[in-house]
CSV table of C-alpha atoms and ligand atoms in Angstrom, one decimal:
chain,number,residue,atom,x,y,z
A,1,MET,CA,100.8,92.9,86.9
A,2,ARG,CA,104.4,94.5,86.3
A,3,ASN,CA,102.1,97.8,85.0
A,4,PHE,CA,98.9,99.3,85.0
A,5,ILE,CA,98.9,101.4,81.3
A,6,SER,CA,95.7,99.5,79.4
A,7,VAL,CA,92.9,96.7,80.2
A,8,SER,CA,95.9,94.7,78.7
A,9,ASP,CA,97.4,94.9,81.7
A,10,VAL,CA,94.2,93.2,83.8
A,11,GLN,CA,93.7,89.3,83.6
A,12,ASP,CA,90.4,89.2,85.6
A,13,ILE,CA,88.5,92.6,85.4
A,14,PRO,CA,85.9,91.2,87.6
A,15,SER,CA,87.9,90.7,90.0
A,16,LEU,CA,89.7,94.0,90.0
A,17,VAL,CA,86.3,95.3,90.4
A,18,ASP,CA,85.5,92.9,93.1
A,19,GLN,CA,88.5,94.2,95.2
A,20,ALA,CA,87.7,97.5,94.5
A,21,LEU,CA,84.4,97.3,95.4
A,22,PHE,CA,85.7,95.1,99.1
A,23,TYR,CA,87.7,97.8,99.6
A,24,LYS,CA,84.8,100.4,99.0
A,25,LYS,CA,83.2,98.5,102.3
A,26,ASN,CA,86.6,97.7,103.9
A,27,PRO,CA,89.1,100.7,103.2
A,28,PHE,CA,91.4,99.7,105.8
A,29,SER,CA,91.4,96.2,105.8
A,30,ASP,CA,95.0,96.4,103.6
A,31,GLN,CA,96.9,98.9,105.7
A,32,ASP,CA,99.8,97.0,106.4
A,33,LEU,CA,100.5,96.4,102.5
A,34,GLY,CA,102.3,99.5,101.7
A,35,ARG,CA,103.7,100.4,104.6
A,36,HIS,CA,107.4,101.3,104.0
A,37,LYS,CA,106.6,101.9,100.5
A,38,ARG,CA,106.0,104.8,98.5
A,39,ILE,CA,104.3,106.0,95.1
A,40,GLY,CA,105.7,108.7,93.0
A,41,CYS,CA,103.3,110.9,91.3
A,42,LEU,CA,104.5,113.0,88.3
A,43,PHE,CA,102.0,115.3,86.7
A,44,LEU,CA,103.0,116.8,84.0
A,45,ASN,CA,99.5,118.5,83.3
A,46,PRO,CA,96.7,119.6,85.6
A,47,SER,CA,94.5,117.0,87.7
A,48,MET,CA,92.1,117.4,90.8
A,49,ARG,CA,90.6,113.8,91.2
A,50,THR,CA,93.3,111.8,89.6
A,51,ARG,CA,95.6,113.3,92.1
A,52,LEU,CA,93.2,113.5,95.3
A,53,SER,CA,91.9,109.8,94.5
A,54,THR,CA,95.4,108.3,94.5
A,55,GLN,CA,96.7,110.0,97.5
A,56,ILE,CA,94.2,108.6,99.6
A,57,ALA,CA,93.8,105.5,98.0
A,58,ALA,CA,97.7,105.1,98.7
A,59,GLN,CA,96.9,106.1,102.1
A,60,HIS,CA,94.2,104.0,102.9
A,61,LEU,CA,96.8,100.9,102.4
A,62,GLY,CA,99.7,102.5,104.8
A,63,MET,CA,102.0,103.7,101.3
A,64,GLU,CA,103.2,107.0,101.5
A,65,ALA,CA,102.2,109.2,98.3
A,66,ILE,CA,104.9,112.0,97.3
A,67,VAL,CA,102.7,114.5,94.5
A,68,PHE,CA,105.4,116.1,91.9
A,69,ASN,CA,103.7,118.5,89.8
A,70,VAL,CA,106.6,117.9,86.8
A,71,GLY,CA,104.9,120.2,84.8
A,72,GLN,CA,105.0,123.7,87.0
A,73,GLU,CA,107.7,122.6,89.3
A,74,GLY,CA,110.4,120.3,87.8
A,75,TRP,CA,113.0,120.4,85.3
A,76,ALA,CA,111.8,120.3,81.3
A,77,LEU,CA,112.4,116.4,80.4
A,78,GLU,CA,113.3,115.5,77.4
A,79,PHE,CA,111.7,111.7,76.1
A,80,GLU,CA,113.3,111.6,72.3
A,81,ASP,CA,116.6,109.1,72.8
A,82,GLU,CA,119.4,110.2,71.6
A,83,ALA,CA,118.1,113.9,71.4
A,84,ILE,CA,120.7,116.6,71.3
A,85,MET,CA,119.3,118.4,74.1
A,86,SER,CA,120.3,122.3,72.6
A,87,GLY,CA,116.4,123.4,73.0
A,88,ASN,CA,114.3,123.8,76.1
A,89,THR,CA,114.0,120.3,77.8
A,90,VAL,CA,116.8,120.1,80.5
A,91,GLU,CA,117.0,116.5,82.3
A,92,HIS,CA,117.0,113.3,79.4
A,93,VAL,CA,114.1,111.1,80.8
A,94,ARG,CA,117.2,108.4,80.6
A,95,ASP,CA,118.7,110.6,83.9
A,96,ALA,CA,115.8,111.5,85.7
A,97,ALA,CA,114.0,108.3,85.1
A,98,PRO,CA,116.2,105.7,86.7
A,99,VAL,CA,116.5,107.8,90.1
A,100,LEU,CA,112.8,107.8,90.4
A,101,GLY,CA,113.1,104.5,90.3
A,102,ARG,CA,115.2,104.6,93.7
A,103,TYR,CA,113.2,107.2,95.2
A,104,PHE,CA,110.0,105.0,95.3
A,105,ASP,CA,108.4,101.8,94.8
A,106,ILE,CA,105.6,102.6,92.1
A,107,LEU,CA,105.8,105.1,89.7
A,108,ALA,CA,102.7,106.9,88.7
A,109,ILE,CA,102.6,109.5,85.7
A,110,ARG,CA,100.3,111.7,84.0
A,111,THR,CA,100.6,113.1,80.4
A,112,PHE,CA,98.4,114.7,77.8
A,113,PRO,CA,98.6,114.5,74.1
A,114,SER,CA,99.9,117.6,72.3
A,115,LEU,CA,96.7,116.6,69.6
A,116,LYS,CA,99.3,118.3,66.9
A,117,ASN,CA,101.2,114.9,65.6
A,118,ARG,CA,98.5,111.3,66.1
A,119,GLU,CA,101.7,109.5,65.5
A,120,ASP,CA,103.7,110.9,68.2
A,121,ASP,CA,101.1,110.5,70.5
A,122,TYR,CA,99.6,107.1,69.8
A,123,SER,CA,103.3,105.9,70.6
A,124,GLU,CA,102.9,106.8,73.8
A,125,LEU,CA,106.8,107.7,74.0
A,126,TYR,CA,106.9,109.5,77.5
A,127,MET,CA,104.8,106.3,79.3
A,128,ASN,CA,106.8,103.9,77.1
A,129,GLN,CA,110.0,106.0,78.1
A,130,PHE,CA,109.0,106.0,81.6
A,131,ILE,CA,108.9,102.1,81.5
A,132,LYS,CA,111.7,101.7,80.1
A,133,TYR,CA,114.1,103.0,82.3
A,134,ALA,CA,112.6,103.6,85.8
A,135,GLY,CA,113.0,100.0,86.8
A,136,ILE,CA,110.1,100.0,89.1
A,137,PRO,CA,106.0,99.2,88.4
A,138,VAL,CA,104.3,102.0,86.3
A,139,LEU,CA,100.9,103.5,86.8
A,140,SER,CA,99.2,105.6,84.2
A,141,LEU,CA,97.3,108.3,85.8
A,142,GLU,CA,96.1,109.1,82.0
A,143,SER,CA,98.5,109.2,79.4
A,144,ALA,CA,98.4,110.5,75.4
A,145,THR,CA,96.0,108.5,74.4
A,146,LEU,CA,93.8,106.8,77.4
A,147,HIS,CA,92.7,106.7,80.8
A,148,PRO,CA,92.2,103.4,82.4
A,149,LEU,CA,92.3,104.2,86.3
A,150,GLN,CA,89.0,106.6,85.1
A,151,SER,CA,87.9,103.2,82.9
A,152,LEU,CA,87.8,100.8,86.2
A,153,ALA,CA,86.0,103.6,88.3
A,154,ASP,CA,83.4,103.4,85.2
A,155,ILE,CA,83.1,99.7,85.3
A,156,ILE,CA,83.4,99.7,89.1
A,157,THR,CA,80.5,102.4,88.9
A,158,MET,CA,78.1,100.5,86.0
A,159,THR,CA,78.4,97.6,88.1
A,160,GLU,CA,77.1,99.0,91.2
A,161,SER,CA,74.2,100.2,89.5
A,162,MET,CA,73.6,96.3,88.1
A,163,GLN,CA,73.8,95.0,91.4
A,164,SER,CA,71.4,97.6,92.7
A,165,GLN,CA,68.9,98.1,89.4
A,166,GLY,CA,69.4,94.1,89.3
A,167,ILE,CA,69.9,94.6,85.4
A,168,VAL,CA,72.1,91.6,83.6
A,169,ARG,CA,73.3,93.1,80.6
A,170,PRO,CA,73.1,97.0,80.0
A,171,ARG,CA,72.8,98.7,76.7
A,172,VAL,CA,75.8,100.9,77.4
A,173,VAL,CA,75.9,103.9,74.7
A,174,LEU,CA,79.0,106.6,74.3
A,175,THR,CA,77.9,109.4,72.9
A,176,TRP,CA,80.1,112.4,71.8
A,177,ALA,CA,79.3,115.9,72.9
A,178,PRO,CA,80.2,119.5,71.9
A,179,HIS,CA,83.5,121.3,73.1
A,180,VAL,CA,84.5,125.0,73.3
A,181,LYS,CA,88.1,123.0,72.8
A,182,PRO,CA,89.7,120.1,71.0
A,183,LEU,CA,90.0,117.9,73.4
A,184,PRO,CA,92.3,114.1,73.9
A,185,GLN,CA,90.5,111.0,72.6
A,186,CYS,CA,91.9,109.3,75.9
A,187,VAL,CA,88.6,108.4,77.9
A,188,ALA,CA,86.7,107.4,74.6
A,189,ASN,CA,89.3,105.1,73.2
A,190,SER,CA,90.1,103.4,77.1
A,191,PHE,CA,86.1,103.3,78.1
A,192,SER,CA,85.5,101.6,74.8
A,193,GLN,CA,88.4,99.3,75.6
A,194,TRP,CA,87.6,98.2,79.0
A,195,VAL,CA,83.2,97.9,78.0
A,196,ASN,CA,84.9,95.7,75.1
A,197,ALA,CA,87.4,93.4,77.4
A,198,TRP,CA,85.1,93.2,80.3
A,199,GLY,CA,82.1,92.3,77.7
A,200,GLN,CA,78.9,92.3,80.0
A,201,ALA,CA,77.5,95.0,77.7
A,202,ASP,CA,75.8,96.0,74.7
A,203,PHE,CA,77.6,98.3,73.6
A,204,VAL,CA,77.1,101.4,71.5
A,205,ILE,CA,78.8,104.7,70.2
A,206,THR,CA,77.4,108.0,68.5
A,207,HIS,CA,79.1,110.9,67.4
A,208,PRO,CA,78.3,112.7,64.6
A,209,GLU,CA,80.1,112.2,61.1
A,210,ASP,CA,84.3,112.1,61.1
A,211,TYR,CA,84.6,111.7,64.7
A,212,GLU,CA,85.3,107.6,64.7
A,213,LEU,CA,88.0,106.5,66.7
A,214,ASP,CA,90.6,104.4,66.5
A,215,ASP,CA,89.0,101.1,65.7
A,216,ARG,CA,91.5,99.4,67.7
A,217,PHE,CA,89.5,100.8,70.9
A,218,THR,CA,86.1,100.5,69.3
A,219,GLN,CA,86.1,97.4,67.7
A,220,GLY,CA,83.4,95.0,69.2
A,221,ALA,CA,81.0,98.4,69.4
A,222,THR,CA,77.8,99.3,67.0
A,223,ILE,CA,78.6,103.3,65.9
A,224,LEU,CA,75.5,105.1,65.1
A,225,HIS,CA,75.7,108.8,63.7
A,226,ASP,CA,71.9,109.1,64.9
A,227,GLN,CA,71.5,109.9,68.8
A,228,ASP,CA,68.5,109.6,69.2
A,229,GLU,CA,68.3,105.9,68.0
A,230,ALA,CA,71.3,105.7,69.7
A,231,LEU,CA,69.8,106.1,72.6
A,232,LYS,CA,67.2,104.1,72.7
A,233,GLY,CA,66.9,101.4,75.2
A,234,ALA,CA,70.0,102.8,77.3
A,235,ASP,CA,70.5,101.8,80.4
A,236,PHE,CA,74.5,103.7,80.9
A,237,VAL,CA,75.1,107.1,78.6
A,238,TYR,CA,78.1,108.0,79.1
A,239,VAL,CA,79.0,111.8,78.0
A,240,LYS,CA,82.2,112.8,76.9
A,241,ASN,CA,83.5,114.9,74.2
A,242,TRP,CA,86.7,114.1,71.6
A,243,SER,CA,88.5,116.0,69.0
A,244,THR,CA,89.0,114.8,65.5
A,245,TYR,CA,90.7,111.7,65.5
A,246,GLN,CA,91.9,110.7,61.4
A,247,ASP,CA,92.2,114.9,60.5
A,248,TYR,CA,94.2,115.1,63.9
A,249,GLY,CA,93.0,117.1,66.8
A,250,LYS,CA,90.5,119.1,65.0
A,251,ILE,CA,87.1,120.2,66.1
A,252,TYR,CA,84.4,119.9,63.1
A,253,THR,CA,81.2,120.7,64.9
A,254,ASN,CA,80.3,122.0,68.1
A,255,ASP,CA,76.4,121.5,67.1
A,256,PRO,CA,74.4,121.9,70.5
A,257,GLY,CA,72.1,119.7,69.2
A,258,TRP,CA,74.4,116.8,70.4
A,259,MET,CA,74.5,117.5,74.2
A,260,LEU,CA,72.5,115.4,76.3
A,261,SER,CA,69.1,116.5,77.5
A,262,ASN,CA,66.1,115.5,79.4
A,263,LYS,CA,64.3,115.3,76.1
A,264,LYS,CA,67.1,112.8,74.9
A,265,LEU,CA,66.9,110.9,78.4
A,266,GLN,CA,63.1,110.2,77.1
A,267,PHE,CA,64.6,107.7,74.4
A,268,THR,CA,66.5,105.4,77.1
A,269,ARG,CA,65.4,103.2,79.9
A,270,GLN,CA,65.8,105.6,82.6
A,271,ALA,CA,69.2,105.6,82.1
A,272,ARG,CA,72.0,106.5,84.2
A,273,VAL,CA,73.9,109.5,82.9
A,274,MET,CA,78.0,109.8,83.5
A,275,HIS,CA,81.0,111.4,82.6
A,276,CYS,CA,84.2,111.2,83.6
A,277,LEU,CA,84.7,115.3,84.9
A,278,PRO,CA,85.7,117.9,84.4
A,279,VAL,CA,82.6,119.1,82.3
A,280,ARG,CA,81.8,122.0,80.6
A,281,ARG,CA,77.8,123.1,81.9
A,282,ASN,CA,75.3,123.4,79.0
A,283,ILE,CA,77.8,123.1,76.3
A,284,GLU,CA,78.7,119.0,77.4
A,285,LEU,CA,76.0,118.8,79.7
A,286,SER,CA,72.8,120.4,80.7
A,287,ASP,CA,72.3,121.7,84.0
A,288,GLU,CA,69.1,119.8,83.7
A,289,VAL,CA,70.7,116.0,83.7
A,290,LEU,CA,73.5,116.9,86.2
A,291,ASP,CA,71.4,117.9,88.6
A,292,GLY,CA,68.6,115.6,88.2
A,293,PRO,CA,68.0,112.2,89.4
A,294,ASN,CA,69.7,110.3,86.2
A,295,SER,CA,73.2,111.6,86.9
A,296,ILE,CA,75.6,109.6,88.6
A,297,VAL,CA,78.3,111.3,88.0
A,298,THR,CA,79.9,112.3,91.7
A,299,GLN,CA,79.7,108.3,92.6
A,300,GLN,CA,81.6,107.5,89.4
A,301,ALA,CA,84.0,110.2,90.8
A,302,SER,CA,84.3,109.0,94.3
A,303,ASN,CA,84.7,105.5,92.7
A,304,ARG,CA,88.0,106.7,91.7
A,305,VAL,CA,89.5,106.1,94.9
A,306,TRP,CA,88.7,102.2,94.9
A,307,ALA,CA,89.6,101.9,91.4
A,308,ALA,CA,92.8,103.3,92.6
A,309,GLN,CA,93.1,101.4,95.6
A,310,SER,CA,92.2,98.3,94.2
A,311,VAL,CA,95.2,98.4,91.2
A,312,LEU,CA,97.9,99.8,94.0
A,313,ALA,CA,97.0,97.0,95.8
A,314,SER,CA,97.4,94.7,92.9
A,315,LEU,CA,100.5,96.1,92.3
A,316,LEU,CA,102.1,96.3,95.5
A,317,LYS,CA,100.9,91.7,95.8
A,318,ASP,CA,102.3,90.9,92.3
A,319,ASN,CA,106.0,92.7,92.5
A,320,ALA,CA,106.5,91.8,95.9
A,321,SER,CA,108.9,89.4,95.5
A,322,LYS,CA,110.3,91.1,92.6
B,401,CP,N1,88.2,112.3,85.9
B,401,CP,C1,89.5,113.0,85.7
B,401,CP,O1,90.5,112.4,85.5
B,401,CP,O2,89.8,114.4,86.4
B,401,CP,P1,91.3,114.6,86.8
B,401,CP,O3,91.3,115.9,85.8
B,401,CP,O4,90.5,116.0,87.7
B,401,CP,O5,91.8,113.9,87.4
């Protein structure tokens, strides 16, 4: 693995998951792997879980993590090639990224989409420019369209439950939920991409009409607009809001009827309920579900450490002699 930007960078998902579960039992088993190595974690946007879990994962591998909140503390970066920089941007990524490439062994980046221009966001310009100019492996801490470390943690979490419950082929339902703000499609895109590539689940996506995601990510899933129908027999329900993809970045509905409740969970096979967090209580997900026995959101968030550790270890091993 040279970079970790999407599921396409992963040759073997079950091996990456097994490695993560091994680290969960043996956090310090590779504590010399990252000795004398540094990861730079650049945040253009806020984070709690991604930031802290990546730092902890690096620490377990003996690697130093340096966090830089570029969005708040750094120079405003320009990403467009051949830009005439007469506006607010102060430094071009073409100048900044090679410097970061000399300071660090791995560069990790978090960016969000603008949700204003779909073509721009889906071109993943920010991530691609860092890959182009840094000269070292690049790890996505969430990009404009994908959140691969989250999705790996999601697969790890489902694998744990499958193993403990004896579930062979689960029905996994990704359900849209209401929200007060237009949110990116990243988590839903990425979860869909990973579940499809994983191939070990019957995958259903349910959302209101006109909330279709980009079918490059969802192809292979069954798509239903009837949430009750979708939930029937579910083993896992992943709750997430996203804004519209076609008429980009809009909110068409906030129908509270789409919020998951205990009543709706009765359609499922005692489904475990997942959410990437942060979550808006009683908008996206009800207190009764979040605080009830079906919720595995804390386990899911805790697995972000092992997902990050597994990926960092693979990047360190695969790029050791390069
Ligand atoms: N799920 C997730 O990425 O959380 P943060 O935004 O807090 O990192």
